[in-house]
Amino acid sequence: YLIGIEGDIVQSELIDEKLAVLTGVEYYEITEGNLTFSFPIPVGNQMVKTTVIGTELKTTFTSFSAGDNGDVLLGVQDYGIIILNNVSNNYKLFTPDTPFRNEFQAITITRDGKMAATSQLGTIFHNKGQYKNFIPVHYHSYYPDGFDNVDFYAATLQYKASEHFPISILEKDNGKLIFSNSGVFPSWGTAVIELDPVSHGLTTFGDNNDIIDGIWGIYKDTLSMYMVVNQIEKDKIGNILVTNPFCEKNGNMIAIQSRDNGAWSHIHIPDENSYRPQTIALDNANRAWVGFAYESLGDTLYSSGGIKVLQYDNLEFSNQTDSSWVRIKNQGKVPGNDSTASVWSLVFDDMNFLWVLNEKGIRYYEGYSYNSLNKTITLDPFTVLDQDGNEIPYDFLPQVSYTKGNRIKVDSQNNKWVITHQGVWVIQESMAFWPSEEGLHTENSGLLSDIVYDVAFDNDKGLAYLATDKGISVLQIPFAENPSKKQSMYISPNPFIIPDDDWVIIKNIPSGSIIKIMTITGSLIKEINLPSNESQAIWDGTNLQGNSVGTAVYLVSAHHPSERNKVSKIAVIRK
């Protein structure tokens, strides 16, 4: 049977006494030992040479399924589905409106509710139910173009894909997206990209213009200017800050783009063991806190790990001096009590509390004291009492291991989202976990994978977008800003079918409202008091006594002392 079959077999089935065999490049049908039909892959079957992954086929067959009237459905990697008729030998390619891949490492929601996500191999922008796929020039040829029945949209961007995953993507005040293309040489790539998702205008930074620094004979014996970019952050007035490790040529570990004129300035390394900045956070006192990875080159310290703090005035970064740096006196109070541990994420919450995620754990600091005479900071960690009655710093989630790419993000209601490769945990302002200390995982939520890279929030709709290695999960959350007074109450599912549906969500109501569920005649059957930071509720279909309600139409009202009351209806069907 294998005589004359080209390529490795990926699937075979016995269909109506015919043996159907699929390889990466051709579909075969064998009857009574004889080859009676074959169909080579009709799209993307030429070899392509790329910078990153070498020479390979543009695409391959992935699977097949028998249809009706001689039709065969063939899955094609990155192209869609081919419907082939093995009688007429005619075929059609169908490609849906979809992201070009399912793995994105950084995600953001724009001010007007659009979603953007980026990966090593391109970026997506979701607008009004349609996807735009922005593909680097040497990967665009992998995707379908010029076919009927193709709803997939891809635009070519004139840059080459990098060798490392991106850490950040965000929206600038001018509406453009800025994200990293980390791990490139200036001779063939660019390290930071600014994209207008509407006009497709592209601006690149880091290609032979010294905006982004690179390797210059210390980490490796080469003057290659290989460029790496970690976190990109926006300050309170709209300036863009780019953390730039391996900044050996000029010692510029942070690049800053001015909101006003787009000009670039830099923060210089404070010493010769600060070459791997990972994360940056800005406090309310106009200080930049920078977390570093630890690394030594033999007996020489290359990057000391821990946290370093820069005090600057009027954002005059170009006038920075060594005296601008502030020393942390009790650096050993970081998670794990290890001042050299690699710090992966720093963030200040809405109360100006500092949260630190390093390779040893998570801690938060209720404050810190600044000594202006000797320019030192003393951290004040949140503490608990040990068995002997002594105060010790409290470590959150000690059972989790942390690595580069893990991060803490703060939503609009001051909840801290801990993003790891082992799931997600949400710490509320009260320090209680939501929905529980177990966190969010594939087995207890709609999360597609426990390997999570990033989270972004649609604060108006009460949605969290979680980027995983298996796709983007969209999670309904009770944390949202107060809805517009024009928004009506939202109830879903409606009708609510018991026991098919576990619960119903009620949202678009002011935070702190009292929700009353009543019969049509006005008898109260359930009351839900919303906390001041939650604008939606979950109802499980039970009454005040904990029993499931019967089939009927019920009134749902939301009362608030200062906002307009809202009323709606829900139909309940009890099987």
Coordinates of C-alpha atoms in Angstrom, one line a residue:
Y1 CA 0.0 0.0 0.0
L2 CA 2.9 2.4 0.7
I3 CA 4.3 2.2 -2.8
G4 CA 4.1 5.6 -4.5
I5 CA 2.8 7.5 -1.5
E6 CA 4.7 10.8 -0.9
G7 CA 5.3 12.2 2.5
D8 CA 4.7 11.0 6.1
I9 CA 1.2 9.6 6.8
V10 CA -0.8 11.8 9.2
Q11 CA -4.2 9.9 9.0
S12 CA -5.8 6.8 7.5
E13 CA -9.4 5.6 7.5
L14 CA -11.3 2.7 6.0
I15 CA -14.3 4.3 4.2
D16 CA -16.8 2.1 2.3
E17 CA -14.2 -0.5 1.6
K18 CA -11.7 2.1 0.4
L19 CA -8.5 2.9 2.3
A20 CA -8.2 6.7 2.5
V21 CA -4.7 7.9 3.4
L22 CA -3.5 11.4 4.0
T23 CA 0.1 12.6 4.1
G24 CA 1.2 16.2 4.6
V25 CA 1.2 16.8 0.9
E26 CA -1.3 14.5 -0.7
Y27 CA -4.6 12.6 -0.2
Y28 CA -4.9 9.0 -1.6
E29 CA -7.7 6.4 -2.0
I30 CA -6.8 2.8 -2.4
T31 CA -9.3 0.1 -3.5
E32 CA -8.5 -3.6 -3.4
G33 CA -4.8 -2.7 -3.1
N34 CA -4.8 -0.4 -6.1
L35 CA -4.4 3.4 -6.1
T36 CA -7.6 4.7 -7.5
F37 CA -7.5 8.4 -6.6
S38 CA -5.0 11.0 -5.4
F39 CA -5.1 14.7 -4.8
P40 CA -1.9 16.7 -4.1
I41 CA -2.1 19.8 -1.9
P42 CA -3.2 22.6 -4.3
V43 CA -2.2 25.6 -2.2
G44 CA 1.0 26.8 -0.5
N45 CA 3.0 23.7 -1.7
Q46 CA 6.2 25.5 -2.7
M47 CA 9.2 25.7 -0.4
V48 CA 9.8 29.0 1.5
K49 CA 13.1 30.2 3.1
T50 CA 12.7 32.2 6.3
T51 CA 15.1 33.9 8.5
V52 CA 13.9 32.2 11.7
I53 CA 12.9 28.7 10.9
G54 CA 14.9 27.9 7.7
T55 CA 13.4 26.3 4.6
E56 CA 10.1 24.5 4.8
L57 CA 6.7 24.0 3.1
K58 CA 4.4 26.9 3.3
T59 CA 1.6 24.6 4.5
T60 CA 0.5 21.0 4.8
F61 CA -2.6 18.8 5.1
T62 CA -3.5 18.1 8.8
S63 CA -6.6 15.9 8.7
F64 CA -9.6 14.7 6.7
S65 CA -13.2 13.6 7.1
A66 CA -15.5 11.9 4.6
G67 CA -18.6 14.0 3.5
D68 CA -21.6 13.3 1.4
N69 CA -21.8 12.5 -2.4
G70 CA -18.1 11.8 -2.7
D71 CA -17.0 15.0 -0.8
V72 CA -13.8 14.9 1.3
L73 CA -13.1 17.7 3.8
L74 CA -9.3 18.3 4.1
G75 CA -7.8 20.5 6.9
V76 CA -4.9 22.7 5.7
Q77 CA -2.5 24.2 8.2
D78 CA -2.9 28.0 8.3
Y79 CA -5.2 28.0 5.3
G80 CA -8.6 26.6 6.3
I81 CA -10.7 23.7 4.9
I82 CA -10.7 22.3 1.4
I83 CA -13.9 20.6 0.3
L84 CA -12.9 18.1 -2.5
N85 CA -15.2 16.0 -4.7
N86 CA -13.4 12.8 -5.6
V87 CA -15.7 12.3 -8.6
S88 CA -15.4 15.6 -10.3
N89 CA -12.0 16.4 -8.8
N90 CA -13.2 19.9 -8.1
Y91 CA -12.4 21.6 -4.9
K92 CA -13.1 24.8 -2.9
L93 CA -11.1 26.5 -0.1
F94 CA -13.0 27.9 2.8
T95 CA -11.2 30.2 5.3
P96 CA -13.0 31.9 8.1
D97 CA -12.6 35.3 9.6
T98 CA -10.2 34.3 12.4
P99 CA -6.9 35.1 14.0
F100 CA -3.9 33.7 12.0
R101 CA -2.8 31.6 15.0
N102 CA -4.0 30.8 18.5
E103 CA -1.0 31.7 20.7
F104 CA -0.4 35.3 21.7
Q105 CA 1.9 36.4 24.5
A106 CA 0.7 40.0 25.0
I107 CA -2.8 41.5 24.8
T108 CA -4.5 44.8 25.3
I109 CA -8.0 46.4 25.1
T110 CA -8.1 49.9 23.5
R111 CA -10.0 52.8 25.0
D112 CA -12.9 52.2 22.6
G113 CA -13.1 48.4 23.5
K114 CA -11.1 46.9 20.6
M115 CA -8.9 43.9 21.3
A116 CA -5.2 43.7 20.1
A117 CA -2.8 40.9 20.7
T118 CA 0.7 40.2 19.5
S119 CA 3.0 37.2 19.2
Q120 CA 6.4 36.4 17.8
L121 CA 4.9 35.9 14.4
G122 CA 2.4 38.8 14.1
T123 CA -0.4 40.8 15.6
I124 CA -4.3 40.7 15.5
F125 CA -6.7 43.5 15.9
H126 CA -10.4 42.8 16.5
N127 CA -12.8 45.5 15.4
K128 CA -16.6 45.1 15.2
G129 CA -16.6 41.4 15.0
Q130 CA -13.9 41.2 12.3
Y131 CA -10.2 40.4 12.6
K132 CA -7.3 42.1 11.0
N133 CA -4.1 40.0 10.9
F134 CA -0.8 41.9 10.6
I135 CA 1.8 39.5 9.4
P136 CA 5.6 40.1 9.1
V137 CA 6.6 40.2 5.5
H138 CA 8.4 36.9 5.3
Y139 CA 5.5 35.0 6.9
H140 CA 2.6 36.6 5.0
S141 CA 3.0 34.1 2.1
Y142 CA 1.9 31.3 4.4
Y143 CA -1.7 32.5 4.5
P144 CA -4.4 32.3 1.8
D145 CA -4.8 35.1 -0.7
G146 CA -6.8 35.5 -3.9
F147 CA -9.2 32.7 -3.3
D148 CA -13.0 32.7 -3.3
N149 CA -14.8 31.8 0.0
V150 CA -11.9 33.3 2.0
D151 CA -13.0 35.7 4.8
F152 CA -9.6 35.7 6.3
Y153 CA -7.9 39.1 6.2
A154 CA -4.1 39.5 6.4
A155 CA -2.0 42.6 5.8
T156 CA 1.7 42.5 5.2
L157 CA 3.9 44.6 7.5
Q158 CA 7.5 45.4 6.3
Y159 CA 9.4 44.0 9.2
K160 CA 10.9 40.6 10.0
A161 CA 9.8 38.5 12.9
S162 CA 12.0 38.3 16.0
E163 CA 13.4 35.3 17.9
H164 CA 11.8 36.0 21.4
F165 CA 8.2 36.3 22.6
P166 CA 6.9 39.8 23.1
I167 CA 6.1 40.9 26.7
S168 CA 3.9 43.9 26.1
I169 CA 1.5 45.6 23.7
L170 CA -0.4 48.8 24.6
E171 CA -2.3 51.7 23.0
K172 CA -0.6 55.0 22.9
D173 CA -2.5 58.2 23.6
N174 CA -2.6 58.8 19.8
G175 CA -4.5 55.6 19.2
K176 CA -1.6 53.7 17.8
L177 CA -0.4 50.3 19.1
I178 CA 3.2 49.9 20.3
F179 CA 4.7 46.4 20.9
S180 CA 8.1 44.7 21.0
N181 CA 9.8 42.6 18.4
S182 CA 12.4 41.2 20.7
G183 CA 15.5 39.4 19.6
V184 CA 16.7 40.9 16.3
F185 CA 19.9 42.2 14.8
P186 CA 19.8 45.8 13.4
S187 CA 21.0 44.5 10.0
W188 CA 17.7 42.6 9.4
G189 CA 15.2 43.5 12.1
T190 CA 13.6 46.2 14.3
A191 CA 13.0 45.9 18.0
V192 CA 10.0 48.1 18.7
I193 CA 7.0 48.6 16.4
E194 CA 4.4 51.3 16.3
L195 CA 1.3 50.4 14.2
D196 CA -1.8 52.3 13.2
P197 CA -4.4 49.5 13.1
V198 CA -6.8 51.6 11.0
S199 CA -4.5 53.0 8.3
H200 CA -1.9 50.2 8.7
G201 CA 0.8 52.9 9.0
L202 CA 4.0 51.4 10.4
T203 CA 6.9 53.0 12.3
T204 CA 9.9 51.0 13.5
F205 CA 12.5 51.7 16.1
G206 CA 15.8 50.0 16.7
D207 CA 17.2 49.5 13.2
N208 CA 20.6 51.3 13.3
N209 CA 19.4 54.4 15.1
D210 CA 20.7 53.8 18.7
I211 CA 17.2 54.1 20.1
I212 CA 17.3 50.5 21.3
D213 CA 20.6 49.3 22.8
G214 CA 22.2 45.9 22.3
I215 CA 25.0 43.4 22.8
W216 CA 28.4 44.9 22.4
G217 CA 31.2 42.6 23.5
I218 CA 30.3 41.8 27.1
Y219 CA 27.7 39.1 27.2
K220 CA 29.1 37.6 24.0
D221 CA 32.4 38.2 22.2
T222 CA 30.6 40.1 19.4
L223 CA 29.7 43.7 18.5
S224 CA 26.4 42.6 17.0
M225 CA 24.0 45.0 18.6
Y226 CA 21.6 42.2 19.0
M227 CA 18.5 43.8 20.6
V228 CA 16.1 42.5 23.3
V229 CA 13.1 44.3 24.6
N230 CA 11.1 43.4 27.7
Q231 CA 8.2 45.3 29.3
I232 CA 6.8 48.4 27.6
E233 CA 4.9 50.8 29.9
K234 CA 3.1 54.1 29.6
D235 CA 3.3 56.7 32.4
K236 CA 0.5 58.9 33.7
I237 CA 1.1 61.6 31.1
G238 CA 1.4 59.3 28.1
N239 CA 5.2 58.8 27.7
I240 CA 6.3 55.4 26.6
L241 CA 9.0 53.5 28.6
V242 CA 10.8 50.5 27.0
T243 CA 13.0 48.2 29.2
N244 CA 16.1 47.2 27.2
P245 CA 18.3 44.5 28.6
F246 CA 21.8 43.7 27.2
C247 CA 22.3 47.4 26.8
E248 CA 26.0 47.2 26.4
K249 CA 27.0 49.7 23.7
N250 CA 25.5 52.8 25.3
G251 CA 24.3 51.6 28.7
N252 CA 20.8 52.8 27.9
M253 CA 18.6 50.4 29.9
I254 CA 15.3 52.3 29.5
A255 CA 14.3 54.1 26.3
I256 CA 11.6 56.8 26.7
Q257 CA 9.5 58.2 23.9
S258 CA 7.9 61.6 24.6
R259 CA 4.2 61.8 24.2
D260 CA 4.4 65.4 22.9
N261 CA 6.9 65.1 20.0
G262 CA 7.9 61.4 19.8
A263 CA 11.5 62.2 20.6
W264 CA 13.5 59.6 22.5
S265 CA 15.7 59.9 25.6
H266 CA 17.2 57.3 27.8
I267 CA 17.8 56.1 31.4
H268 CA 21.4 55.0 31.8
I269 CA 22.5 51.9 33.9
P270 CA 23.4 52.9 37.5
D271 CA 26.4 50.5 37.5
E272 CA 28.0 47.7 35.5
N273 CA 25.9 44.9 37.0
S274 CA 22.5 46.2 35.8
Y275 CA 22.4 44.9 32.3
R276 CA 19.1 42.9 32.4
P277 CA 16.2 45.1 33.3
Q278 CA 12.9 43.1 33.1
T279 CA 10.0 45.3 34.4
I280 CA 9.3 48.9 35.4
A281 CA 6.6 50.5 37.6
L282 CA 6.0 54.2 38.4
D283 CA 4.8 55.3 41.8
N284 CA 2.9 58.5 42.9
A285 CA 6.2 60.2 43.9
N286 CA 7.6 60.4 40.4
R287 CA 10.0 57.4 40.9
A288 CA 10.7 54.6 38.5
W289 CA 11.1 51.2 40.1
V290 CA 13.0 48.7 37.9
G291 CA 13.3 45.0 38.5
F292 CA 16.3 43.1 37.2
A293 CA 17.1 39.5 36.3
Y294 CA 20.2 37.9 38.0
E295 CA 23.0 36.6 35.8
S296 CA 26.8 36.2 36.2
L297 CA 29.4 35.5 33.5
G298 CA 31.7 33.2 35.3
D299 CA 33.2 35.2 38.2
T300 CA 31.9 38.5 36.8
L301 CA 28.4 39.8 37.9
Y302 CA 26.5 40.8 34.8
S303 CA 23.1 41.7 36.3
S304 CA 22.6 41.7 40.1
G305 CA 18.8 41.0 40.2
G306 CA 16.6 42.8 42.7
I307 CA 15.0 46.2 42.5
K308 CA 16.6 49.6 41.8
V309 CA 14.8 53.0 42.1
L310 CA 15.3 56.2 40.0
Q311 CA 14.2 59.6 41.3
Y312 CA 13.7 62.0 38.4
D313 CA 12.3 65.5 38.1
N314 CA 10.0 66.8 35.3
L315 CA 10.7 63.7 33.3
E316 CA 14.1 65.1 32.2
F317 CA 15.5 61.7 31.6
S318 CA 18.3 62.9 29.4
N319 CA 19.7 65.0 32.3
Q320 CA 19.8 62.0 34.6
T321 CA 22.8 61.6 36.9
D322 CA 24.2 59.0 39.2
S323 CA 22.7 61.0 42.1
S324 CA 19.2 60.3 40.7
W325 CA 19.3 56.7 41.9
V326 CA 17.8 55.8 45.3
R327 CA 19.1 52.9 47.3
I328 CA 16.7 50.4 48.9
K329 CA 18.1 49.8 52.4
N330 CA 16.2 46.6 53.1
Q331 CA 16.5 44.9 49.7
G332 CA 16.4 41.6 51.5
K333 CA 12.7 42.1 52.2
V334 CA 11.8 41.1 48.7
P335 CA 10.0 37.7 48.2
G336 CA 12.2 34.8 49.4
N337 CA 14.3 37.3 51.4
D338 CA 16.9 37.1 48.5
S339 CA 18.1 40.5 47.3
T340 CA 19.5 39.0 44.2
A341 CA 16.5 37.0 43.0
S342 CA 15.3 37.8 39.5
V343 CA 12.3 40.2 39.5
W344 CA 9.8 39.4 36.8
S345 CA 7.0 41.9 37.6
L346 CA 6.5 45.2 39.5
V347 CA 3.2 47.1 39.8
F348 CA 1.7 49.8 42.0
D349 CA -2.0 49.4 42.7
D350 CA -4.6 52.2 43.1
M351 CA -3.5 52.7 46.8
N352 CA 0.1 53.1 45.7
F353 CA 1.0 49.7 47.3
L354 CA 3.9 48.1 45.6
W355 CA 3.5 44.4 44.4
V356 CA 6.6 42.4 43.6
L357 CA 6.7 39.1 41.7
N358 CA 10.1 37.5 41.6
E359 CA 11.4 33.9 41.1
K360 CA 10.8 33.2 44.8
G361 CA 7.3 34.4 45.3
I362 CA 4.9 37.4 45.6
R363 CA 4.8 40.1 48.3
Y364 CA 3.2 43.5 48.6
Y365 CA 4.3 46.6 50.5
E366 CA 1.9 48.8 52.3
G367 CA 4.3 51.7 52.0
Y368 CA 7.9 52.7 52.2
S369 CA 9.8 55.6 53.8
Y370 CA 12.1 57.8 51.9
N371 CA 15.2 59.5 53.5
S372 CA 16.0 62.5 51.5
L373 CA 19.3 63.1 53.2
N374 CA 21.0 59.9 52.2
K375 CA 18.6 59.0 49.4
T376 CA 17.4 55.7 50.7
I377 CA 14.1 53.9 50.7
T378 CA 13.0 51.4 53.4
L379 CA 10.3 49.0 52.3
D380 CA 7.3 48.2 54.6
P381 CA 6.1 44.7 53.7
F382 CA 2.7 43.4 54.7
T383 CA 3.3 41.1 57.7
V384 CA 1.7 38.3 59.7
L385 CA 2.6 36.7 63.0
D386 CA 4.5 33.4 63.0
Q387 CA 4.1 30.7 65.6
D388 CA 6.4 32.5 68.0
G389 CA 4.4 35.8 67.7
N390 CA 7.0 37.5 65.5
E391 CA 6.1 39.6 62.5
I392 CA 7.2 38.2 59.2
P393 CA 6.5 39.3 55.6
Y394 CA 3.6 37.4 54.1
D395 CA 4.2 35.5 50.8
F396 CA 1.2 35.1 48.5
L397 CA 0.7 31.8 46.6
P398 CA 3.9 30.1 47.9
Q399 CA 2.9 26.9 46.1
V400 CA 3.4 28.4 42.6
S401 CA 6.7 28.6 40.8
Y402 CA 7.4 31.8 38.9
T403 CA 9.4 32.5 35.7
K404 CA 10.0 35.2 33.2
G405 CA 6.8 36.3 31.5
N406 CA 4.7 35.8 34.7
R407 CA 3.2 39.1 35.8
I408 CA 0.8 41.0 38.1
K409 CA -1.8 43.3 36.5
V410 CA -4.3 45.6 38.3
D411 CA -7.9 46.0 37.0
S412 CA -10.1 49.1 37.3
Q413 CA -11.4 47.9 40.7
N414 CA -7.9 47.5 42.2
N415 CA -7.9 43.7 42.0
K416 CA -4.5 42.1 41.4
W417 CA -4.4 39.4 38.7
V418 CA -1.5 37.1 39.1
I419 CA -0.7 35.6 35.7
T420 CA 1.4 32.4 35.6
H421 CA 2.1 29.3 33.6
Q422 CA 0.1 27.3 36.3
G423 CA -3.1 29.3 36.1
V424 CA -4.5 32.7 37.3
W425 CA -5.2 34.0 40.8
V426 CA -7.2 37.2 41.5
I427 CA -6.5 39.1 44.8
Q428 CA -9.1 41.6 45.7
E429 CA -8.5 44.9 47.5
S430 CA -9.7 43.2 50.8
M431 CA -6.9 40.6 50.2
A432 CA -9.5 37.9 49.7
F433 CA -9.2 35.7 46.6
W434 CA -11.8 35.7 43.8
P435 CA -13.5 33.4 43.1
S436 CA -11.5 31.4 45.6
E437 CA -7.9 30.6 46.7
E438 CA -7.9 27.8 44.1
G439 CA -7.6 30.4 41.3
L440 CA -8.7 30.0 37.7
H441 CA -7.7 26.8 35.9
T442 CA -9.0 24.7 33.0
E443 CA -11.0 22.4 35.2
N444 CA -12.9 25.1 37.1
S445 CA -13.4 27.9 34.5
G446 CA -13.5 28.6 30.8
L447 CA -9.7 29.0 30.7
L448 CA -8.3 27.2 27.7
S449 CA -5.0 26.5 29.3
D450 CA -3.2 26.9 32.6
I451 CA -0.3 28.4 30.6
V452 CA -1.3 32.1 30.6
Y453 CA 0.8 34.9 29.3
D454 CA -1.2 38.1 29.8
V455 CA -4.6 39.6 30.7
A456 CA -6.4 42.7 29.5
F457 CA -9.7 44.2 30.7
D458 CA -12.8 45.6 29.1
N459 CA -14.0 47.6 32.1
D460 CA -17.2 48.7 30.5
K461 CA -18.4 45.2 29.7
G462 CA -16.9 43.4 32.7
L463 CA -14.7 41.1 30.6
A464 CA -11.2 39.8 31.1
Y465 CA -9.3 38.6 28.0
L466 CA -6.7 36.0 28.9
A467 CA -4.0 35.1 26.4
T468 CA -2.9 31.5 26.7
D469 CA -0.9 29.0 24.7
K470 CA -4.1 27.5 23.3
G471 CA -6.0 30.7 22.4
I472 CA -7.7 33.7 24.1
S473 CA -10.2 33.1 26.8
V474 CA -12.9 35.7 27.5
L475 CA -14.1 35.6 31.0
Q476 CA -17.2 37.3 32.5
I477 CA -16.1 39.0 35.7
P478 CA -18.0 41.1 38.3
F479 CA -15.4 43.8 38.3
A480 CA -16.4 46.7 36.0
E481 CA -16.7 50.4 36.0
N482 CA -20.2 51.8 36.5
P483 CA -22.1 51.4 33.2
S484 CA -23.5 54.4 31.4
K485 CA -26.9 55.5 32.5
K486 CA -28.2 54.8 29.0
Q487 CA -27.2 51.1 29.3
S488 CA -30.1 48.8 30.1
M489 CA -29.8 45.9 32.4
Y490 CA -28.3 42.8 30.8
I491 CA -29.5 39.3 31.8
S492 CA -28.1 36.1 30.2
P493 CA -29.2 33.4 29.6
N494 CA -32.8 34.5 29.2
P495 CA -34.8 32.2 29.5
F496 CA -32.9 30.6 32.4
I497 CA -33.5 26.8 32.2
I498 CA -33.1 24.8 35.4
P499 CA -31.2 22.5 35.6
D500 CA -29.6 22.9 32.2
D501 CA -28.1 26.3 33.1
D502 CA -26.1 26.6 36.3
W503 CA -26.6 30.3 36.8
V504 CA -27.6 33.6 35.2
I505 CA -25.5 36.7 35.0
I506 CA -27.1 40.1 35.7
K507 CA -25.0 43.1 34.8
N508 CA -24.8 46.7 33.5
I509 CA -25.9 48.0 36.9
P510 CA -24.2 50.5 39.2
S511 CA -21.7 49.1 41.8
G512 CA -23.2 48.8 45.2
S513 CA -26.8 48.3 44.0
I514 CA -29.3 46.1 45.7
I515 CA -30.8 43.6 43.3
K516 CA -34.3 42.3 44.0
I517 CA -35.8 39.4 42.1
M518 CA -39.6 39.3 42.5
T519 CA -42.7 37.7 41.2
I520 CA -44.9 39.7 38.8
T521 CA -47.2 40.5 41.8
G522 CA -44.2 42.0 43.7
S523 CA -43.4 39.2 46.2
L524 CA -39.7 39.2 47.0
I525 CA -38.0 35.9 46.3
K526 CA -34.3 36.8 46.3
E527 CA -32.1 39.8 47.3
I528 CA -28.5 40.3 46.3
N529 CA -26.4 43.1 47.8
L530 CA -23.5 44.1 45.4
P531 CA -20.2 45.2 47.0
S532 CA -19.0 48.7 46.1
N533 CA -16.5 47.4 43.5
E534 CA -18.8 45.0 41.6
S535 CA -21.3 45.9 38.9
Q536 CA -22.7 42.5 38.1
A537 CA -24.2 39.5 40.0
I538 CA -24.7 35.8 39.6
W539 CA -28.0 34.2 40.5
D540 CA -28.3 30.4 40.8
G541 CA -32.1 30.3 40.5
T542 CA -32.8 29.8 44.2
N543 CA -35.2 31.7 46.5
L544 CA -34.6 33.1 50.0
Q545 CA -35.0 29.6 51.4
G546 CA -32.4 28.1 49.0
N547 CA -34.9 26.2 46.9
S548 CA -35.1 26.4 43.1
V549 CA -37.8 28.7 41.9
G550 CA -40.6 27.5 39.6
T551 CA -41.4 28.2 35.9
A552 CA -42.5 31.8 35.6
V553 CA -41.6 35.3 34.5
Y554 CA -39.8 37.3 37.2
L555 CA -39.1 41.0 37.7
V556 CA -35.4 42.0 38.3
S557 CA -34.8 45.4 39.8
A558 CA -31.6 47.2 40.8
H559 CA -31.8 50.0 43.4
H560 CA -29.0 52.5 44.1
P561 CA -29.0 55.5 46.4
S562 CA -27.6 57.9 43.8
E563 CA -28.0 56.2 40.4
R564 CA -31.0 55.6 38.3
N565 CA -32.9 52.4 39.2
K566 CA -33.1 49.7 36.5
V567 CA -35.8 47.1 36.0
S568 CA -36.0 44.1 33.6
K569 CA -37.6 40.7 33.4
I570 CA -36.3 37.1 33.3
A571 CA -38.1 34.0 32.2
V572 CA -37.3 30.8 34.2
I573 CA -38.1 27.4 32.9
R574 CA -37.9 24.5 35.4
K575 CA -37.8 21.1 33.8

